[in-house]
CSV table of C-alpha atoms in Angstrom, one decimal:
chain,number,residue,atom,x,y,z
A,1,MET,CA,7.5,-12.7,31.6
A,2,ALA,CA,8.2,-10.8,34.9
A,3,GLY,CA,11.4,-9.4,33.4
A,4,LEU,CA,9.6,-8.2,30.3
A,5,GLY,CA,6.9,-6.5,32.5
A,6,LEU,CA,9.6,-4.8,34.5
A,7,ALA,CA,11.4,-3.6,31.3
A,8,THR,CA,8.1,-2.3,30.0
A,9,SER,CA,7.5,-0.3,33.1
A,10,ILE,CA,10.9,1.2,32.9
A,11,LEU,CA,10.7,2.0,29.3
A,12,PHE,CA,7.3,3.7,29.4
A,13,SER,CA,6.7,6.0,32.4
A,14,ALA,CA,5.3,9.4,33.3
A,15,CYS,CA,4.0,11.3,36.3
A,16,THR,CA,0.5,12.0,37.5
A,17,ALA,CA,-2.0,10.6,34.9
A,18,GLN,CA,-5.0,12.4,33.6
A,19,LYS,CA,-5.8,9.7,31.0
A,20,ASN,CA,-3.7,7.2,29.1
A,21,VAL,CA,-2.0,6.9,25.7
A,22,ASN,CA,-2.4,3.6,24.1
A,23,ALA,CA,1.0,2.5,22.6
A,24,PHE,CA,2.1,-0.5,20.5
A,25,VAL,CA,5.8,-1.4,20.3
A,26,THR,CA,7.8,-3.7,18.1
A,27,THR,CA,11.6,-4.1,18.5
A,28,ALA,CA,13.9,-5.3,15.7
A,29,ASP,CA,15.1,-8.2,17.9
A,30,GLN,CA,11.4,-9.2,18.4
A,31,SER,CA,11.7,-9.0,22.2
A,32,MET,CA,8.5,-7.0,21.8
A,33,VAL,CA,6.2,-7.6,18.9
A,34,PHE,CA,3.2,-5.2,18.7
A,35,LYS,CA,3.3,-5.1,22.4
A,36,PRO,CA,0.4,-3.1,23.8
A,37,LEU,CA,1.3,-0.6,26.5
A,38,SER,CA,-0.5,2.2,28.4
A,39,ILE,CA,1.3,5.5,29.1
A,40,PRO,CA,-0.1,8.1,31.5
A,41,LEU,CA,-0.9,11.5,29.9
A,42,ASP,CA,-0.1,14.6,32.0
A,43,ASN,CA,-1.5,18.1,31.9
A,44,GLY,CA,1.0,20.7,30.8
A,45,SER,CA,3.2,21.5,27.8
A,46,SER,CA,6.9,21.2,26.9
A,47,ALA,CA,9.2,22.5,24.3
A,48,ASP,CA,12.7,21.2,25.2
A,49,ALA,CA,15.0,19.6,22.6
A,50,ASN,CA,13.6,16.1,23.0
A,51,THR,CA,9.9,17.2,22.7
A,52,ILE,CA,7.8,16.4,19.7
A,53,VAL,CA,5.1,19.1,19.5
A,54,LEU,CA,2.0,18.3,17.5
A,55,ASN,CA,0.2,21.3,15.8
A,56,PRO,CA,-3.3,20.4,14.6
A,57,ALA,CA,-3.8,23.9,13.2
A,58,VAL,CA,-1.5,23.0,10.2
A,59,LYS,CA,-2.9,20.1,8.2
A,60,PHE,CA,-1.5,18.4,5.2
A,61,GLN,CA,-3.0,15.4,3.2
A,62,GLU,CA,-6.0,13.4,4.2
A,63,MET,CA,-5.1,9.7,4.8
A,64,ASP,CA,-7.0,6.9,3.1
A,65,GLY,CA,-5.5,3.9,4.7
A,66,PHE,CA,-2.9,1.1,4.8
A,67,GLY,CA,-2.9,-2.5,3.8
A,68,ALA,CA,-1.6,-5.2,1.3
A,69,ALA,CA,-2.4,-6.8,-2.0
A,70,ILE,CA,-5.0,-9.6,-2.0
A,71,THR,CA,-3.4,-11.5,-4.9
A,72,GLY,CA,-4.6,-14.8,-6.3
A,73,SER,CA,-1.8,-16.5,-4.4
A,74,THR,CA,-3.0,-14.8,-1.2
A,75,CYS,CA,-6.5,-16.0,-1.8
A,76,TYR,CA,-5.4,-19.5,-2.6
A,77,ASN,CA,-3.4,-19.8,0.7
A,78,LEU,CA,-6.1,-18.2,2.8
A,79,LEU,CA,-8.7,-20.6,1.4
A,80,LYS,CA,-6.5,-23.6,2.3
A,81,MET,CA,-6.9,-22.6,6.0
A,82,LYS,CA,-9.6,-23.9,8.2
A,83,PRO,CA,-12.5,-21.5,8.0
A,84,GLU,CA,-12.3,-20.7,11.8
A,85,ASP,CA,-8.5,-20.1,11.5
A,86,ARG,CA,-8.9,-17.8,8.5
A,87,ALA,CA,-11.8,-15.9,10.2
A,88,ALA,CA,-9.6,-15.2,13.2
A,89,LEU,CA,-6.7,-14.1,11.2
A,90,LEU,CA,-8.7,-11.8,9.0
A,91,LYS,CA,-10.3,-10.3,12.0
A,92,GLU,CA,-6.9,-9.6,13.5
A,93,ILE,CA,-5.8,-7.9,10.3
A,94,PHE,CA,-9.0,-5.9,9.3
A,95,ASP,CA,-11.0,-5.3,12.4
A,96,PRO,CA,-10.8,-1.5,13.0
A,97,VAL,CA,-11.4,-1.8,16.8
A,98,ASP,CA,-10.0,-5.2,18.0
A,99,GLY,CA,-7.5,-5.8,15.2
A,100,MET,CA,-4.9,-3.9,13.3
A,101,GLY,CA,-7.4,-2.1,11.2
A,102,TYR,CA,-5.9,-2.6,7.7
A,103,SER,CA,-8.1,-0.3,5.6
A,104,TYR,CA,-6.9,-0.4,1.9
A,105,ILE,CA,-6.3,-3.4,-0.3
A,106,ARG,CA,-5.1,-3.8,-3.8
A,107,ILE,CA,-6.3,-6.4,-6.3
A,108,SER,CA,-5.3,-7.3,-9.8
A,109,MET,CA,-7.8,-6.7,-12.7
A,110,GLY,CA,-7.3,-10.1,-14.2
A,111,CYS,CA,-4.1,-12.0,-13.4
A,112,SER,CA,-0.9,-10.8,-11.8
A,113,ASP,CA,2.5,-12.5,-11.3
A,114,PHE,CA,0.9,-14.1,-8.2
A,115,SER,CA,-2.1,-15.7,-9.7
A,116,MET,CA,-3.1,-19.3,-10.4
A,117,ASP,CA,-3.0,-18.8,-14.2
A,118,GLU,CA,-2.7,-16.2,-16.8
A,119,TYR,CA,-6.1,-14.6,-17.7
A,120,THR,CA,-8.1,-11.5,-18.2
A,121,HIS,CA,-11.8,-11.0,-18.0
A,122,CYS,CA,-12.2,-11.0,-21.8
A,123,ASP,CA,-9.9,-13.6,-23.3
A,124,SER,CA,-12.1,-14.2,-26.3
A,125,VAL,CA,-11.9,-11.6,-29.0
A,126,GLY,CA,-14.6,-8.9,-28.7
A,127,ILE,CA,-15.5,-6.8,-25.7
A,128,GLU,CA,-19.0,-8.3,-25.8
A,129,ASN,CA,-17.3,-11.4,-24.4
A,130,PHE,CA,-16.4,-9.7,-21.1
A,131,ALA,CA,-17.1,-11.8,-18.0
A,132,ILE,CA,-15.4,-12.0,-14.6
A,133,HIS,CA,-13.0,-15.0,-14.8
A,134,GLU,CA,-13.9,-18.1,-12.9
A,135,LEU,CA,-10.7,-18.0,-10.8
A,136,ASP,CA,-11.8,-14.6,-9.3
A,137,LYS,CA,-15.2,-16.0,-8.6
A,138,ARG,CA,-13.7,-19.0,-6.9
A,139,ASP,CA,-10.9,-17.5,-5.0
A,140,LEU,CA,-11.0,-13.7,-4.8
A,141,PHE,CA,-14.7,-13.1,-4.2
A,142,PRO,CA,-15.0,-15.3,-1.1
A,143,ILE,CA,-12.0,-13.6,0.5
A,144,LEU,CA,-13.3,-10.1,-0.3
A,145,LYS,CA,-16.6,-10.9,1.2
A,146,GLU,CA,-15.0,-12.1,4.4
A,147,ILE,CA,-12.9,-9.0,4.6
A,148,LEU,CA,-15.8,-6.6,4.0
A,149,ALA,CA,-18.0,-8.5,6.5
A,150,ILE,CA,-15.3,-7.6,9.1
A,151,ASN,CA,-15.0,-4.0,7.9
A,152,PRO,CA,-17.3,-2.8,5.2
A,153,LYS,CA,-15.3,0.4,4.8
A,154,VAL,CA,-12.1,-1.2,3.5
A,155,LYS,CA,-11.2,0.5,0.3
A,156,ILE,CA,-10.2,-1.5,-2.9
A,157,MET,CA,-7.7,-0.4,-5.5
A,158,SER,CA,-7.6,-2.4,-8.8
A,159,SER,CA,-4.6,-2.7,-11.2
A,160,PRO,CA,-4.3,-4.6,-14.5
A,161,TRP,CA,-1.1,-6.4,-15.3
A,162,THR,CA,-2.1,-6.8,-18.9
A,163,PRO,CA,-5.1,-6.1,-21.2
A,164,PRO,CA,-6.6,-9.0,-23.1
A,165,ILE,CA,-3.8,-10.1,-25.4
A,166,TRP,CA,-5.9,-9.7,-28.5
A,167,MET,CA,-5.6,-5.9,-27.8
A,168,LYS,CA,-1.8,-6.1,-27.9
A,169,VAL,CA,0.7,-5.2,-30.6
A,170,ASN,CA,4.4,-5.7,-30.9
A,171,ASN,CA,5.0,-1.9,-31.1
A,172,LEU,CA,3.3,1.2,-32.2
A,173,LYS,CA,5.1,1.4,-35.5
A,174,ASP,CA,4.5,-2.1,-36.9
A,175,LEU,CA,1.2,-2.7,-35.1
A,176,LYS,CA,1.6,-6.4,-35.5
A,177,PRO,CA,-0.6,-8.7,-33.3
A,178,PHE,CA,1.3,-9.7,-30.1
A,179,PRO,CA,-0.4,-12.7,-28.6
A,180,SER,CA,1.8,-12.9,-25.4
A,181,TRP,CA,1.1,-12.3,-21.8
A,182,VAL,CA,4.5,-10.8,-21.4
A,183,ASP,CA,5.5,-7.4,-23.0
A,184,GLY,CA,3.7,-5.8,-25.9
A,185,GLN,CA,1.9,-2.5,-26.2
A,186,LEU,CA,-1.8,-1.5,-26.3
A,187,ASN,CA,-3.1,-1.2,-29.8
A,188,PRO,CA,-4.6,2.4,-30.1
A,189,ALA,CA,-7.4,0.9,-32.2
A,190,TYR,CA,-8.6,-0.8,-29.0
A,191,TYR,CA,-8.5,2.2,-26.7
A,192,GLN,CA,-12.3,2.5,-26.6
A,193,ASP,CA,-12.7,-1.3,-26.0
A,194,TYR,CA,-10.2,-1.3,-23.3
A,195,ALA,CA,-11.9,1.7,-21.6
A,196,THR,CA,-15.1,-0.3,-21.8
A,197,TYR,CA,-13.3,-3.2,-20.2
A,198,PHE,CA,-12.5,-1.0,-17.2
A,199,VAL,CA,-16.1,0.1,-17.0
A,200,LYS,CA,-17.5,-3.4,-17.2
A,201,PHE,CA,-15.1,-4.6,-14.6
A,202,ILE,CA,-16.0,-1.9,-12.1
A,203,GLN,CA,-19.7,-2.4,-12.7
A,204,ALA,CA,-19.4,-6.2,-12.4
A,205,MET,CA,-17.5,-5.9,-9.1
A,206,GLU,CA,-20.1,-3.4,-7.8
A,207,LYS,CA,-22.8,-5.8,-8.6
A,208,GLU,CA,-21.1,-8.4,-6.4
A,209,GLY,CA,-20.9,-5.8,-3.6
A,210,PHE,CA,-17.3,-4.7,-4.2
A,211,MET,CA,-16.9,-1.0,-4.7
A,212,ILE,CA,-13.7,-0.1,-6.5
A,213,GLU,CA,-12.4,3.0,-4.8
A,214,SER,CA,-9.5,3.6,-7.3
A,215,THR,CA,-7.8,2.0,-10.2
A,216,THR,CA,-4.4,2.4,-11.8
A,217,ILE,CA,-4.1,2.2,-15.6
A,218,GLN,CA,-1.3,-0.4,-15.7
A,219,ASN,CA,0.9,-2.1,-13.1
A,220,GLU,CA,4.5,-1.2,-13.7
A,221,PRO,CA,4.0,0.3,-17.2
A,222,LEU,CA,7.8,0.4,-17.8
A,223,ASN,CA,8.4,-3.2,-17.0
A,224,ARG,CA,8.3,-5.4,-20.1
A,225,GLY,CA,9.3,-8.6,-18.4
A,226,ASN,CA,6.8,-9.3,-15.7
A,227,SER,CA,4.2,-12.0,-15.8
A,228,ALA,CA,2.0,-10.6,-17.1
A,229,SER,CA,2.9,-7.2,-18.4
A,230,LEU,CA,2.4,-4.3,-20.9
A,231,PHE,CA,4.8,-1.6,-21.8
A,232,MET,CA,2.9,1.7,-21.7
A,233,THR,CA,4.7,5.1,-22.0
A,234,TRP,CA,3.3,8.3,-20.5
A,235,GLN,CA,2.4,9.4,-23.9
A,236,GLU,CA,0.2,6.3,-24.4
A,237,GLN,CA,-1.3,6.6,-20.9
A,238,ARG,CA,-2.1,10.2,-21.4
A,239,ASP,CA,-3.9,9.5,-24.7
A,240,PHE,CA,-5.7,6.5,-23.4
A,241,ILE,CA,-7.0,8.5,-20.4
A,242,LYS,CA,-8.1,11.6,-22.2
A,243,THR,CA,-9.6,10.0,-25.3
A,244,ALA,CA,-11.1,6.8,-23.9
A,245,LEU,CA,-11.0,6.0,-20.2
A,246,GLY,CA,-11.9,9.4,-18.7
A,247,PRO,CA,-14.8,10.0,-21.1
A,248,ALA,CA,-16.0,6.3,-20.6
A,249,PHE,CA,-16.0,6.7,-16.8
A,250,LYS,CA,-17.9,10.0,-17.2
A,251,ALA,CA,-20.5,8.6,-19.6
A,252,ALA,CA,-21.1,5.6,-17.3
A,253,GLY,CA,-21.2,7.6,-14.1
A,254,ILE,CA,-18.2,5.7,-12.7
A,255,LYS,CA,-16.8,7.4,-9.6
A,256,THR,CA,-13.7,5.2,-9.2
A,257,LYS,CA,-10.6,7.4,-9.0
A,258,ILE,CA,-8.2,7.1,-11.9
A,259,VAL,CA,-4.6,6.8,-10.7
A,260,ALA,CA,-1.7,7.3,-13.1
A,261,TYR,CA,1.7,5.6,-13.4
A,262,ASP,CA,2.1,2.8,-10.7
A,263,HIS,CA,5.8,2.1,-10.9
A,264,ASN,CA,9.2,3.0,-9.5
A,265,TYR,CA,10.4,6.4,-8.3
A,266,ASN,CA,13.3,6.4,-10.8
A,267,TYR,CA,11.1,5.5,-13.8
A,268,ASP,CA,13.5,2.5,-14.4
A,269,TYR,CA,16.2,4.9,-15.7
A,270,PRO,CA,19.1,4.8,-16.3
A,271,GLU,CA,19.1,1.0,-16.2
A,272,LYS,CA,16.7,1.0,-19.2
A,273,GLU,CA,17.8,3.4,-21.9
A,274,GLU,CA,14.3,3.3,-23.5
A,275,CYS,CA,13.0,4.9,-20.4
A,276,ALA,CA,15.1,8.1,-20.7
A,277,ASP,CA,12.1,10.1,-21.8
A,278,GLN,CA,9.8,8.6,-19.2
A,279,VAL,CA,11.4,10.3,-16.2
A,280,GLY,CA,8.7,12.4,-14.5
A,281,TYR,CA,6.0,10.2,-16.0
A,282,PRO,CA,2.9,11.5,-14.1
A,283,GLU,CA,3.9,15.2,-14.4
A,284,HIS,CA,4.0,14.9,-18.2
A,285,ILE,CA,0.4,13.5,-18.2
A,286,TYR,CA,-0.7,16.3,-15.8
A,287,ALA,CA,0.7,18.8,-18.2
A,288,ASP,CA,-2.2,17.9,-20.6
A,289,ALA,CA,-5.3,19.5,-19.1
A,290,ASP,CA,-7.6,17.2,-21.1
A,291,ALA,CA,-6.0,14.2,-19.4
A,292,ALA,CA,-5.3,15.7,-16.0
A,293,LYS,CA,-8.9,16.6,-15.4
A,294,TYR,CA,-9.8,12.9,-15.1
A,295,ILE,CA,-6.8,11.9,-12.9
A,296,ASP,CA,-7.0,11.8,-9.1
A,297,GLY,CA,-3.2,11.3,-8.7
A,298,ALA,CA,-0.2,9.0,-9.2
A,299,ALA,CA,1.0,5.8,-7.6
A,300,PHE,CA,4.6,4.7,-6.9
A,301,HIS,CA,6.6,1.6,-6.1
A,302,ALA,CA,10.0,1.5,-4.3
A,303,TYR,CA,12.0,-1.0,-6.3
A,304,GLY,CA,14.1,1.9,-7.7
A,305,GLY,CA,14.8,5.5,-6.9
A,306,ASP,CA,14.0,7.5,-3.8
A,307,LYS,CA,10.8,8.5,-2.0
A,308,SER,CA,11.7,12.2,-2.5
A,309,GLU,CA,10.2,11.8,-5.9
A,310,MET,CA,6.8,11.9,-4.3
A,311,LEU,CA,7.5,15.3,-2.8
A,312,ARG,CA,8.8,16.6,-6.1
A,313,ILE,CA,5.6,15.4,-7.9
A,314,HIS,CA,3.5,16.9,-5.1
A,315,THR,CA,5.3,20.2,-5.6
A,316,VAL,CA,4.6,20.2,-9.3
A,317,ARG,CA,0.9,19.4,-8.8
A,318,PRO,CA,-0.2,19.8,-5.1
A,319,ASP,CA,-3.8,19.2,-6.2
A,320,LYS,CA,-3.1,15.6,-7.2
A,321,ASN,CA,-3.0,12.8,-4.7
A,322,LEU,CA,-0.1,10.3,-4.1
A,323,TYR,CA,-0.4,6.6,-3.4
A,324,PHE,CA,2.2,4.0,-2.5
A,325,THR,CA,1.0,0.7,-4.0
A,326,GLU,CA,3.8,-1.9,-3.9
A,327,ILE,CA,6.9,-3.1,-2.3
A,328,SER,CA,7.9,-6.7,-1.5
A,329,ILE,CA,10.2,-8.3,0.9
A,330,GLY,CA,12.2,-11.3,-0.2
A,331,GLU,CA,15.3,-13.5,-0.2
A,332,TRP,CA,17.4,-11.4,-2.7
A,333,GLY,CA,20.6,-9.5,-1.8
A,334,ASP,CA,21.7,-10.4,1.7
A,335,GLY,CA,18.5,-12.3,2.3
A,336,TYR,CA,15.5,-11.5,4.4
A,337,SER,CA,16.0,-10.0,7.9
A,338,PHE,CA,13.0,-9.1,10.1
A,339,ALA,CA,15.1,-6.4,11.8
A,340,ASN,CA,16.6,-4.8,8.8
A,341,ASP,CA,13.5,-4.9,6.7
A,342,LEU,CA,11.3,-3.6,9.5
A,343,MET,CA,13.6,-0.6,9.9
A,344,TRP,CA,14.0,0.0,6.1
A,345,ASN,CA,10.3,-0.3,5.4
A,346,MET,CA,9.1,2.0,8.2
A,347,ARG,CA,11.7,4.6,7.3
A,348,GLU,CA,11.3,4.5,3.5
A,349,VAL,CA,7.8,3.1,2.9
A,350,GLY,CA,5.8,4.0,6.0
A,351,ILE,CA,6.8,7.2,7.7
A,352,GLY,CA,8.8,8.4,4.7
A,353,THR,CA,6.1,8.3,2.1
A,354,ILE,CA,3.5,9.8,4.5
A,355,ASN,CA,5.8,12.7,5.2
A,356,ASN,CA,6.1,13.2,1.4
A,357,PHE,CA,2.4,13.6,1.0
A,358,CYS,CA,1.3,10.0,0.3
A,359,LYS,CA,-2.2,9.3,1.4
A,360,ALA,CA,-2.3,5.5,1.3
A,361,VAL,CA,0.3,2.8,1.6
A,362,MET,CA,0.0,-0.8,0.5
A,363,VAL,CA,2.6,-3.6,0.5
A,364,TRP,CA,2.6,-6.6,-1.9
A,365,ASN,CA,1.3,-10.1,-1.1
A,366,LEU,CA,-0.6,-10.3,2.2
A,367,MET,CA,0.1,-14.1,2.3
A,368,LEU,CA,2.4,-16.6,0.5
A,369,ASP,CA,3.6,-20.0,1.7
A,370,GLU,CA,7.0,-21.0,2.9
A,371,ASN,CA,8.1,-21.7,-0.7
A,372,HIS,CA,7.2,-18.1,-1.9
A,373,ALA,CA,4.3,-19.6,-3.7
A,374,PRO,CA,2.1,-19.8,-5.7
A,375,TYR,CA,3.8,-17.6,-8.3
A,376,ARG,CA,3.8,-17.4,-12.1
A,377,PRO,CA,6.7,-18.0,-14.6
A,378,HIS,CA,8.6,-14.7,-15.1
A,379,GLY,CA,7.3,-13.5,-11.7
A,380,CYS,CA,9.1,-13.3,-8.4
A,381,ASN,CA,10.2,-16.7,-7.0
A,382,MET,CA,12.0,-15.2,-3.9
A,383,CYS,CA,9.2,-13.0,-2.5
A,384,LEU,CA,7.8,-13.2,1.0
A,385,GLY,CA,4.3,-12.3,2.0
A,386,ALA,CA,3.5,-10.1,4.9
A,387,ILE,CA,2.5,-13.5,6.3
A,388,ASP,CA,4.1,-16.8,5.2
A,389,ILE,CA,2.0,-19.9,6.0
A,390,SER,CA,3.1,-23.5,6.0
A,391,SER,CA,1.8,-25.5,3.1
A,392,LYS,CA,2.1,-28.6,5.3
A,393,ASP,CA,-0.8,-27.7,7.6
A,394,TYR,CA,-2.0,-24.2,6.4
A,395,LYS,CA,-2.1,-23.2,10.1
A,396,THR,CA,1.5,-22.6,11.2
A,397,MET,CA,2.5,-19.1,10.0
A,398,VAL,CA,5.3,-16.5,10.3
A,399,LYS,CA,4.3,-12.9,10.5
A,400,ASN,CA,7.0,-10.9,8.7
A,401,SER,CA,8.1,-7.3,8.9
A,402,HIS,CA,5.5,-6.0,6.4
A,403,TYR,CA,2.7,-7.4,8.6
A,404,TYR,CA,3.8,-5.3,11.5
A,405,ALA,CA,4.8,-2.2,9.5
A,406,MET,CA,1.3,-1.9,8.1
A,407,GLY,CA,-0.1,-2.7,11.5
A,408,HIS,CA,1.8,0.1,13.2
A,409,LEU,CA,0.4,2.6,10.7
A,410,SER,CA,-3.2,1.4,10.5
A,411,LYS,CA,-3.6,0.9,14.2
A,412,VAL,CA,-3.3,4.6,15.0
A,413,ILE,CA,-3.8,6.4,11.6
A,414,LYS,CA,-7.5,6.1,10.7
A,415,PRO,CA,-9.1,6.7,7.3
A,416,GLY,CA,-10.0,10.3,7.1
A,417,ALA,CA,-7.2,11.4,9.4
A,418,PHE,CA,-5.1,14.5,8.4
A,419,ARG,CA,-1.3,14.5,8.7
A,420,ILE,CA,-0.5,17.5,10.9
A,421,GLU,CA,2.6,19.6,11.5
A,422,THR,CA,5.2,18.4,14.0
A,423,LYS,CA,7.9,20.6,15.5
A,424,GLY,CA,10.8,20.0,17.9
A,425,MET,CA,12.9,16.9,18.3
A,426,GLN,CA,15.4,16.4,15.5
A,427,GLN,CA,17.7,13.5,16.0
A,428,ASP,CA,19.6,11.3,13.5
A,429,GLY,CA,17.9,7.9,13.2
A,430,VAL,CA,14.6,9.0,14.8
A,431,TYR,CA,11.7,9.4,12.4
A,432,TYR,CA,8.1,10.2,13.1
A,433,THR,CA,4.8,11.3,11.6
A,434,ALA,CA,1.6,12.5,13.3
A,435,VAL,CA,-2.1,12.8,12.4
A,436,LEU,CA,-5.4,14.1,13.7
A,437,ASN,CA,-8.0,11.4,13.4
A,438,PRO,CA,-11.6,12.0,12.5
A,439,ASP,CA,-12.7,11.2,16.1
A,440,GLY,CA,-10.4,13.9,17.5
A,441,THR,CA,-7.7,11.5,18.7
A,442,TYR,CA,-4.0,12.0,17.8
A,443,GLY,CA,-2.0,9.3,16.2
A,444,LEU,CA,1.8,9.2,16.2
A,445,VAL,CA,4.2,6.7,14.6
A,446,LEU,CA,7.8,6.9,15.7
A,447,GLN,CA,10.9,4.9,14.6
A,448,ASN,CA,14.1,4.7,16.6
A,449,ASP,CA,16.6,3.4,14.1
A,450,THR,CA,19.6,4.0,16.5
A,451,ASP,CA,21.4,1.5,18.7
A,452,VAL,CA,20.5,3.4,21.9
A,453,GLU,CA,17.4,4.0,23.9
A,454,VAL,CA,15.9,7.5,23.2
A,455,ASP,CA,14.1,9.7,25.7
A,456,ILE,CA,11.2,11.6,24.1
A,457,ARG,CA,8.4,13.8,25.2
A,458,VAL,CA,5.2,14.4,23.2
A,459,SER,CA,3.1,17.5,23.6
A,460,ALA,CA,-0.3,18.4,22.2
A,461,ASP,CA,-3.2,20.5,23.4
A,462,GLU,CA,-1.5,21.3,26.7
A,463,GLN,CA,-1.0,17.6,27.5
A,464,THR,CA,2.2,15.6,27.4
A,465,PHE,CA,3.6,12.1,27.9
A,466,ASN,CA,7.1,10.8,28.3
A,467,CYS,CA,8.7,7.6,27.1
A,468,LYS,CA,12.0,5.9,26.7
A,469,VAL,CA,11.9,4.4,23.2
A,470,PRO,CA,13.8,1.2,22.8
A,471,SER,CA,16.7,1.0,20.3
A,472,ARG,CA,15.9,-0.3,16.9
A,473,SER,CA,12.1,-0.2,17.4
A,474,VAL,CA,8.8,1.1,16.0
A,475,SER,CA,6.2,2.6,18.3
A,476,SER,CA,2.7,3.7,17.6
A,477,PHE,CA,0.6,6.0,19.9
A,478,ILE,CA,-3.0,7.0,20.0
A,479,TRP,CA,-4.7,9.3,22.5
């Protein structure tokens, strides 16, 4: 421990202190894991080549928050923990002062591929049969209540994986009933009923004390094979929003934000030929004013394509918001690596999306067990949670790269912060983003994805601090 303390004092140093910068550091080799440090802040300014200059006069998007999906599987595992252990963990995750301050979560509207069964909230034919499913009452509600007791300001996004299957048809030409959880399309004859389904869900959740901040229309609308799933083109989503969902929300006084798309940057093309005309999905919907007027923005996943698509969509419609709503880590490819996945996710999902005008970032499952479970058939059987817990004792756990990636962002970038302009330091392998928080503090998240220690200086409001950033590391600063 003495050696680590000495290393810390060498890595983070400055001259005469006026006040301190609070820093948190995680290295890829895990020699430091969310290590809290205090760095002296000096009076003065600097503009040399290694200086990052923050300019609060130039503001970009307002930030909503960071977090993970509270799936059925996550709830199942959390509820297997001893109440006191679960309470301590959730406080560490969601407490905005003493914890990491996760502030945005995603839930499924009905089942997902990480649920305990396939279900919606209206499995009997007829929208009059709507009722929140017992699995959500048993598993989801208790966890949401515990989270909101820690931080009542946590935002919730909902996403359906499938409509009630009695609303599905095989395709829009034949319109034959398609009683399957997997694949199918939404029967236009049920657009109004499905809009009512959304309204009833949001109202039912509000009655339980859960305000739905935003909802997407369909999780991964171009993925036919998920458990569960629905194929929904941009043409269908446009028509559903403008003829049914938007008017239904307006009539019912629903303030929940409608978020379009919710799938990959590359629109699953060219690997799926049928998606050739789906490239640019949200911008096509925005082109219809009668649909666009109801839409807050668009959501993206990172299982295909590049984050630059967010910037392109922002350029097309700068008045519409952008959300990052899903990425998982797992055992595919070369297998899971804390080091490699931390570096990739901070560069591509964290800092990278924020710098491309994204206002909220959520990763996939908050918690799974060591067997990637529970999961549904046709779903992912190789995924890892942000946390993996032992199914032998429901106490021993491993906190994976996603856990710390979201923590580094949420700890110093508060809801209501504005991303601000940064100037100065440009070095290959060094990435950063900065914000001005609502309380007037600055937040900076910096990644050194090189194999060498990097000297940096940060300057804002005639004050500076210096630090030597460890190789292959993520650092968060707030002052």
